[in-house]
mmCIF file of C-alpha atoms in Angstrom:
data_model
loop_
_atom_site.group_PDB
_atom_site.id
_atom_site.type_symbol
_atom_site.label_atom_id
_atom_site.label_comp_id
_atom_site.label_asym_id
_atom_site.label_seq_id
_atom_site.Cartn_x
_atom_site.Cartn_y
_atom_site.Cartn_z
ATOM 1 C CA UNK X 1 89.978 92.748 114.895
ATOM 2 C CA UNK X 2 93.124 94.391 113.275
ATOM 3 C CA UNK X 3 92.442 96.613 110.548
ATOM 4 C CA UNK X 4 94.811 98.799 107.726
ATOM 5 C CA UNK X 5 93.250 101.700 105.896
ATOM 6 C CA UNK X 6 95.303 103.012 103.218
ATOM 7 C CA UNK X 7 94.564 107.301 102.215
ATOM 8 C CA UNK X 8 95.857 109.682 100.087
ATOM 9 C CA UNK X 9 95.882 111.463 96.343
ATOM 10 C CA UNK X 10 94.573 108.996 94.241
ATOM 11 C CA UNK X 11 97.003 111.161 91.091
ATOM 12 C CA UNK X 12 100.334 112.246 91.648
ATOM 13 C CA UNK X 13 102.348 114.313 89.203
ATOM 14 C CA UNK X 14 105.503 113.272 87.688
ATOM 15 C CA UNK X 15 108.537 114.665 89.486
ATOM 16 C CA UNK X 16 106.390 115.193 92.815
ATOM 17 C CA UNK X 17 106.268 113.499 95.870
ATOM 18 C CA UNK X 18 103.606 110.658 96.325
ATOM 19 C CA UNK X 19 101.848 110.783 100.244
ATOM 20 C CA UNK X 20 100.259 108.431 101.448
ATOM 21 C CA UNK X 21 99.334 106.984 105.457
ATOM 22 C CA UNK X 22 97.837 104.197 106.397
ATOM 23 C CA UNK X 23 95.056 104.205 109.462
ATOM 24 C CA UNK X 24 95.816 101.575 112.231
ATOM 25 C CA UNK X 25 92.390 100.185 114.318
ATOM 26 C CA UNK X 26 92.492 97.135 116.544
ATOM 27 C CA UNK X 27 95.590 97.153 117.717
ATOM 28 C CA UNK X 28 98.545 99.936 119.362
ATOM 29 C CA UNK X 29 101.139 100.599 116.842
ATOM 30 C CA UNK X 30 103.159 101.343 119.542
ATOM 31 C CA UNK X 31 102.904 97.973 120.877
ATOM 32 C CA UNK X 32 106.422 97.205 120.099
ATOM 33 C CA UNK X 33 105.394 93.768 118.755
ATOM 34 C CA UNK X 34 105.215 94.783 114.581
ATOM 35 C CA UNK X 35 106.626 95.886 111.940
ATOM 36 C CA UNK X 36 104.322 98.503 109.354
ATOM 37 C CA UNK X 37 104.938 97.678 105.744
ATOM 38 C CA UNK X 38 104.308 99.134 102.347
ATOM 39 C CA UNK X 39 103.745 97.004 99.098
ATOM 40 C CA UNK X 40 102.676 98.191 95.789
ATOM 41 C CA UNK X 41 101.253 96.257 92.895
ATOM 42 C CA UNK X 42 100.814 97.756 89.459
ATOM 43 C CA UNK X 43 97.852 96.616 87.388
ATOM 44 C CA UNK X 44 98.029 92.911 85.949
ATOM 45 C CA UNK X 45 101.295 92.867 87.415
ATOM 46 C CA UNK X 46 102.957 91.079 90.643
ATOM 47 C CA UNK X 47 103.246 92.667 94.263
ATOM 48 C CA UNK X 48 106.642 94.811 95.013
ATOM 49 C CA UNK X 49 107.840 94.914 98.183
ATOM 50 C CA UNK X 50 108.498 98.897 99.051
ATOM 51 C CA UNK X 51 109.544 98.710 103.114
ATOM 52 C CA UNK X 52 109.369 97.838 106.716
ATOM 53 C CA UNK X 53 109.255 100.072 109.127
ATOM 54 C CA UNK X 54 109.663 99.981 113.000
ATOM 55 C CA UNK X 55 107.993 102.030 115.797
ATOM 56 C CA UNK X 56 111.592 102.837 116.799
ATOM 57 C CA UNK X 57 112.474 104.398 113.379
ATOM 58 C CA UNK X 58 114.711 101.266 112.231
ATOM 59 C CA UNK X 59 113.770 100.544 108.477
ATOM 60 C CA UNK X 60 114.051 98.229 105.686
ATOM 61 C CA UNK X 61 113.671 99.352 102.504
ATOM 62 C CA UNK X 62 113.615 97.419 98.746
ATOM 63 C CA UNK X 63 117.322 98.790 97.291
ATOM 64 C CA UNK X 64 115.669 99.337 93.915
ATOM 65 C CA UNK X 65 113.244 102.166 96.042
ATOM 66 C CA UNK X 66 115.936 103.333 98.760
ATOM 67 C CA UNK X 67 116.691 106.523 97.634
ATOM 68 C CA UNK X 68 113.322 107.734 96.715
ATOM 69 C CA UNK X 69 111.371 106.564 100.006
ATOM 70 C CA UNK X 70 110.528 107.735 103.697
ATOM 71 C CA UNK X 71 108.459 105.870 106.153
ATOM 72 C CA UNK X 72 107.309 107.276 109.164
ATOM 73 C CA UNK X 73 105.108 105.821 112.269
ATOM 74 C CA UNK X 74 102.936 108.371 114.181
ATOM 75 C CA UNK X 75 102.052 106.967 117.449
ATOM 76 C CA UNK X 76 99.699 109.633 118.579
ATOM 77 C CA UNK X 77 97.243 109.481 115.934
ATOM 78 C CA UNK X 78 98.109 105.274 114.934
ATOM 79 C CA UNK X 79 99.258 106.244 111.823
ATOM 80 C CA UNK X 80 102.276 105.051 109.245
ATOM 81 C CA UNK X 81 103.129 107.048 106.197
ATOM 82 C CA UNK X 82 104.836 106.550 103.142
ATOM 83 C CA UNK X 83 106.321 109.010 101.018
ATOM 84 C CA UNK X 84 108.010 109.004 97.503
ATOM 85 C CA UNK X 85 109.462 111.310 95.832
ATOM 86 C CA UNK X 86 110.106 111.793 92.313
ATOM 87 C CA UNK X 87 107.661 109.933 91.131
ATOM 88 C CA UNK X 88 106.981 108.641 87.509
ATOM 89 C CA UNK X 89 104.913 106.699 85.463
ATOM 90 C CA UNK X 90 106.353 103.389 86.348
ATOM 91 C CA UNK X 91 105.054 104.229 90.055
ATOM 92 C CA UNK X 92 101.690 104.388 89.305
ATOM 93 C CA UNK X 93 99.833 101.017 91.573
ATOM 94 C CA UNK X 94 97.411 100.203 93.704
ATOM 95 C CA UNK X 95 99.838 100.534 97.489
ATOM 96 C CA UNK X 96 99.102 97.997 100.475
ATOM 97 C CA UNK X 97 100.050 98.554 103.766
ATOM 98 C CA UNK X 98 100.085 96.044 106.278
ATOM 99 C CA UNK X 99 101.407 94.487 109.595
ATOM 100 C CA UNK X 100 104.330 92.794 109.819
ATOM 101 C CA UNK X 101 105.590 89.995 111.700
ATOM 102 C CA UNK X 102 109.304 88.924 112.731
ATOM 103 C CA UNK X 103 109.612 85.114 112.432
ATOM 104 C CA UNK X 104 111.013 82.922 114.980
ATOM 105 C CA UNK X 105 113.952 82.902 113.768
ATOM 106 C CA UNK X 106 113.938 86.979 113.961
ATOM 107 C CA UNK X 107 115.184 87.108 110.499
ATOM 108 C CA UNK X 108 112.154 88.028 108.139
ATOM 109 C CA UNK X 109 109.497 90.221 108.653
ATOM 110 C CA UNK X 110 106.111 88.613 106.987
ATOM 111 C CA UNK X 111 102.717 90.568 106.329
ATOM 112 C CA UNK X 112 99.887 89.002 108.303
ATOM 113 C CA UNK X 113 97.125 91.470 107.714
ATOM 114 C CA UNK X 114 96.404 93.787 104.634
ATOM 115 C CA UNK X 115 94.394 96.801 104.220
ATOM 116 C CA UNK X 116 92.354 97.021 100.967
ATOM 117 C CA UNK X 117 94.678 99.021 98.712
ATOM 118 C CA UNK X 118 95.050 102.390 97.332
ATOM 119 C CA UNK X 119 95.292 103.064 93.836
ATOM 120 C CA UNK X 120 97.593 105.814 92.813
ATOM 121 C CA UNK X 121 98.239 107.349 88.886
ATOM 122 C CA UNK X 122 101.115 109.022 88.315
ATOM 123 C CA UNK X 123 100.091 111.447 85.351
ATOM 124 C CA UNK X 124 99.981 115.335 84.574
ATOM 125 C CA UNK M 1 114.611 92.965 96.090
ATOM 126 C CA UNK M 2 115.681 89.683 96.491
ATOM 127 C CA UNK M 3 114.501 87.515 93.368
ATOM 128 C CA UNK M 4 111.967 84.458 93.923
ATOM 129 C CA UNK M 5 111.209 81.999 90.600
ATOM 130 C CA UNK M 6 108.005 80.877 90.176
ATOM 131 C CA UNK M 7 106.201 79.259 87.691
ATOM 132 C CA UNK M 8 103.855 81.380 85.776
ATOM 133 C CA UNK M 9 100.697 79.333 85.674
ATOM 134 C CA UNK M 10 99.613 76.145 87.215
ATOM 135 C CA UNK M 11 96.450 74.448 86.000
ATOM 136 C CA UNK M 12 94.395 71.460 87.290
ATOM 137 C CA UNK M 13 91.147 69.689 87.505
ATOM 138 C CA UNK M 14 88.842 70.074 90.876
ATOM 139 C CA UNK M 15 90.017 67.790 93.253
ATOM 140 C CA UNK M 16 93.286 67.640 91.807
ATOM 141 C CA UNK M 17 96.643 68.462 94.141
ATOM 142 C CA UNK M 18 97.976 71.399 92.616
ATOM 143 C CA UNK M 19 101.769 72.354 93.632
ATOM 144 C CA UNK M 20 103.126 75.793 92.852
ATOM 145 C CA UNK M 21 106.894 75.852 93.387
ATOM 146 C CA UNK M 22 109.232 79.227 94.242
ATOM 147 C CA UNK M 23 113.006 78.728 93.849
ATOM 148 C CA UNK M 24 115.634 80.814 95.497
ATOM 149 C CA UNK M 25 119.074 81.282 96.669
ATOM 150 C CA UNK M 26 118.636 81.830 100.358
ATOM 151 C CA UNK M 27 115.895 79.247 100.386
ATOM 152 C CA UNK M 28 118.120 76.767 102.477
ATOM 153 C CA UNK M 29 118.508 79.383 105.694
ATOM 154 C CA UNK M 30 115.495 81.631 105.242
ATOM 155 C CA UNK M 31 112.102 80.674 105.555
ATOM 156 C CA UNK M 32 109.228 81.087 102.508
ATOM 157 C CA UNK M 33 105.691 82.496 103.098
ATOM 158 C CA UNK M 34 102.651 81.907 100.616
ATOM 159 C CA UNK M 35 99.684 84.620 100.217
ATOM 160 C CA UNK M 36 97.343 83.793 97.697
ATOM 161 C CA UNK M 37 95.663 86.988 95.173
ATOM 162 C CA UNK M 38 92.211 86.867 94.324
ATOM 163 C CA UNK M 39 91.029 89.306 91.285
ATOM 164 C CA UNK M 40 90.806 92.541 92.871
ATOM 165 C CA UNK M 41 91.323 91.381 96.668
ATOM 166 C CA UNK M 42 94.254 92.143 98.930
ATOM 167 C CA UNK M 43 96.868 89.422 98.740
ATOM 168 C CA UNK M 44 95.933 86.505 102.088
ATOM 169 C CA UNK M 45 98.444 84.659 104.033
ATOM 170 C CA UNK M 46 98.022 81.023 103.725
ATOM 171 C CA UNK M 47 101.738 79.873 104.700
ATOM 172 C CA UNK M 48 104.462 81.158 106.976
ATOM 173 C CA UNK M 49 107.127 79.948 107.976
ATOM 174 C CA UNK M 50 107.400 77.140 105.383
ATOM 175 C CA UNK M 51 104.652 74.255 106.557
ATOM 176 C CA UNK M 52 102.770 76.913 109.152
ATOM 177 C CA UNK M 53 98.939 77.702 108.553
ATOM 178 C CA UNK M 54 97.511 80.621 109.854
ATOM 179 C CA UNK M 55 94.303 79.992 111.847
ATOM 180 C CA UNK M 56 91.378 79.858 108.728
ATOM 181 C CA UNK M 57 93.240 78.731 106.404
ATOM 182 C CA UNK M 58 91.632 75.567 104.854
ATOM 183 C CA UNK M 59 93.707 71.955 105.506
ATOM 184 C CA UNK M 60 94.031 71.374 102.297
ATOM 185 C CA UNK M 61 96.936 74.040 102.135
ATOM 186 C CA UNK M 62 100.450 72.965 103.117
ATOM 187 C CA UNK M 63 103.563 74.237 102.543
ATOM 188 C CA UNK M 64 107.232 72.532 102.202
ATOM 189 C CA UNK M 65 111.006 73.687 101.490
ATOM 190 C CA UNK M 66 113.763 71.670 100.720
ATOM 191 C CA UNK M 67 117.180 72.965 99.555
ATOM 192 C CA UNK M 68 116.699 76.063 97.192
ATOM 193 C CA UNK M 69 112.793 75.543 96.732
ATOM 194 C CA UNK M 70 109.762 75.828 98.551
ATOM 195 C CA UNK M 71 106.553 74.290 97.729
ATOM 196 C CA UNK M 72 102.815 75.272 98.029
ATOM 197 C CA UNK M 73 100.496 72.506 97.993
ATOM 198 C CA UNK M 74 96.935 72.676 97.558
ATOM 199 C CA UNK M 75 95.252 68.841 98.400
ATOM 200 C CA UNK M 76 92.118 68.491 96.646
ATOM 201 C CA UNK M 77 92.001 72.381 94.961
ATOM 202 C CA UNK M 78 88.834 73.958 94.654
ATOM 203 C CA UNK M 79 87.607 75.997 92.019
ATOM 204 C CA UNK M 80 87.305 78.583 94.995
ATOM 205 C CA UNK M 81 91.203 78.281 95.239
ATOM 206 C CA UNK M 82 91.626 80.218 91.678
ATOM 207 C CA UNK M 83 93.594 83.400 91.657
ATOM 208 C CA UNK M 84 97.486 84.031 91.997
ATOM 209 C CA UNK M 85 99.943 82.822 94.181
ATOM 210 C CA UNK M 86 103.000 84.852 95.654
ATOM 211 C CA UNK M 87 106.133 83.260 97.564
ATOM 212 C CA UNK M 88 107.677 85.563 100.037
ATOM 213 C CA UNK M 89 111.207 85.420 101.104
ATOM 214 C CA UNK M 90 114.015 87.327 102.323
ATOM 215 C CA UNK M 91 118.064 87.055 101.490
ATOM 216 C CA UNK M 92 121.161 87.208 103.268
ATOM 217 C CA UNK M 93 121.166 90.693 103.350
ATOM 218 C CA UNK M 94 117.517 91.566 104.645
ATOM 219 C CA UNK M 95 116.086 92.375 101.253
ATOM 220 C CA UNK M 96 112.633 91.248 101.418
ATOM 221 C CA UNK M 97 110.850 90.126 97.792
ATOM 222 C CA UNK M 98 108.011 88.363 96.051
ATOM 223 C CA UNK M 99 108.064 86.234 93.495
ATOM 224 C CA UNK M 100 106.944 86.549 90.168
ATOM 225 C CA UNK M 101 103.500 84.776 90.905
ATOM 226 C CA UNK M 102 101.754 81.585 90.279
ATOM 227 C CA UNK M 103 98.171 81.875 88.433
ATOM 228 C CA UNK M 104 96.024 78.671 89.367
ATOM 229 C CA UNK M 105 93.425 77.466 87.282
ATOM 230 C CA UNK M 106 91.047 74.980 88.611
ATOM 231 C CA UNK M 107 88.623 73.840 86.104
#
């Protein structure tokens, strides 16, 4: 059974750099067979795709969040990461992450499993 | 991200169909994916690739797309079935987005 653990600083400070890595169980991330994906939703309000990331390093990444964000894959612990920087109120959210799957026609990468969310305030 | 129109609420009686529609540009070429929201849950997969459900999934939920809009269909909804409803897409240029989301009411 495939599960997603999201952990990190539940506040952030504006201007700083928000951390946060997300636990892999059932499955390799190495595999070579997913994508590892970040989405954050801010309260009452719909989900935001943040970005994809491979276990090869190749990324995709929302344009509206490109030049703030970093994803990273650690094989030797099962690990993904997520870091953005210059944070501000606007980023505060509960953050997903979650497997991702290529469809068949190798074109979009869709979210299959979830972990439970992190919620993370931006505020000094 | 790449922009997905949905309707902002759908409402209907138990055992009602209930359709929930997403509109898009790259619609046509690109497939749609449904996850349904329930207060406080993580968002749930119920379609992928367009008319595909993922093993659990109740019947009753079926997906179509035709042209620039996809539809999520819910065949005799549930009061169970409450909570929002997110399309998922992707665009010509590989930017992934949701759409606004779909809050069905089933009372």
């Amino acid at each position: 059974q495939v599960q997603l653990q999201e952990s990190g600083p539940g506040l952030v400070k504006p201007s700083q750099t928000l951390s946060l890595t997300c636990t892999v169980s059932g499955v390799s991330i190495s595999s070579g067979s997913y994508f590892w994906t970040w989405i954050r939703q801010p309260a009452g309000k719909g989900l935001e795709w943040i970005g994809h990331v491979y276990t090869s390093g190749s990324t995709f990444y929302n344009p509206s969040l490109k030049s703030r964000v970093t994803t990273s894959v650690d094989t030797s612990k099962n690990q993904f990461s997520l870091k953005l920087s210059s944070v501000t109120a606007a980023d505060t959210a509960v953050y997903y992450c979650a497997r991702g799957l290529r469809d068949t026609a190798m074109v979009t990468v869709y979210m299959d499993v979830w972990g439970n969310g992190t919620t993370v305030t931006v505020s000094s | 991200s790449y922009e997905l129109t949905q309707p902002p609420s759908v409402s209907v009686s138990p055992g009602q169909t209930a359709r929930i529609t997403c509109s898009g540009d790259a619609l046509p070429q690109k497939y749609a994916y449904w996850y349904q929201q329930k207060s406080g849950q993580a968002p749930v997969l119920v379609i992928y690739e367009d008319t595909k459900r993922p093993s659990g999934i109740p019947e009753r939920f079926s997906g179509s797309s035709s042209g620039t809009m996809a539809t999520l269909t819910i065949s005799g909804a549930q009061v169970e079935d409450e909570g929002d409803y997110y399309c998922y897409s992707t665009d010509s240029s590989s930017n992934h987005g949701f759409g606004g989301g779909t809050t069905l009411t089933v009372l």
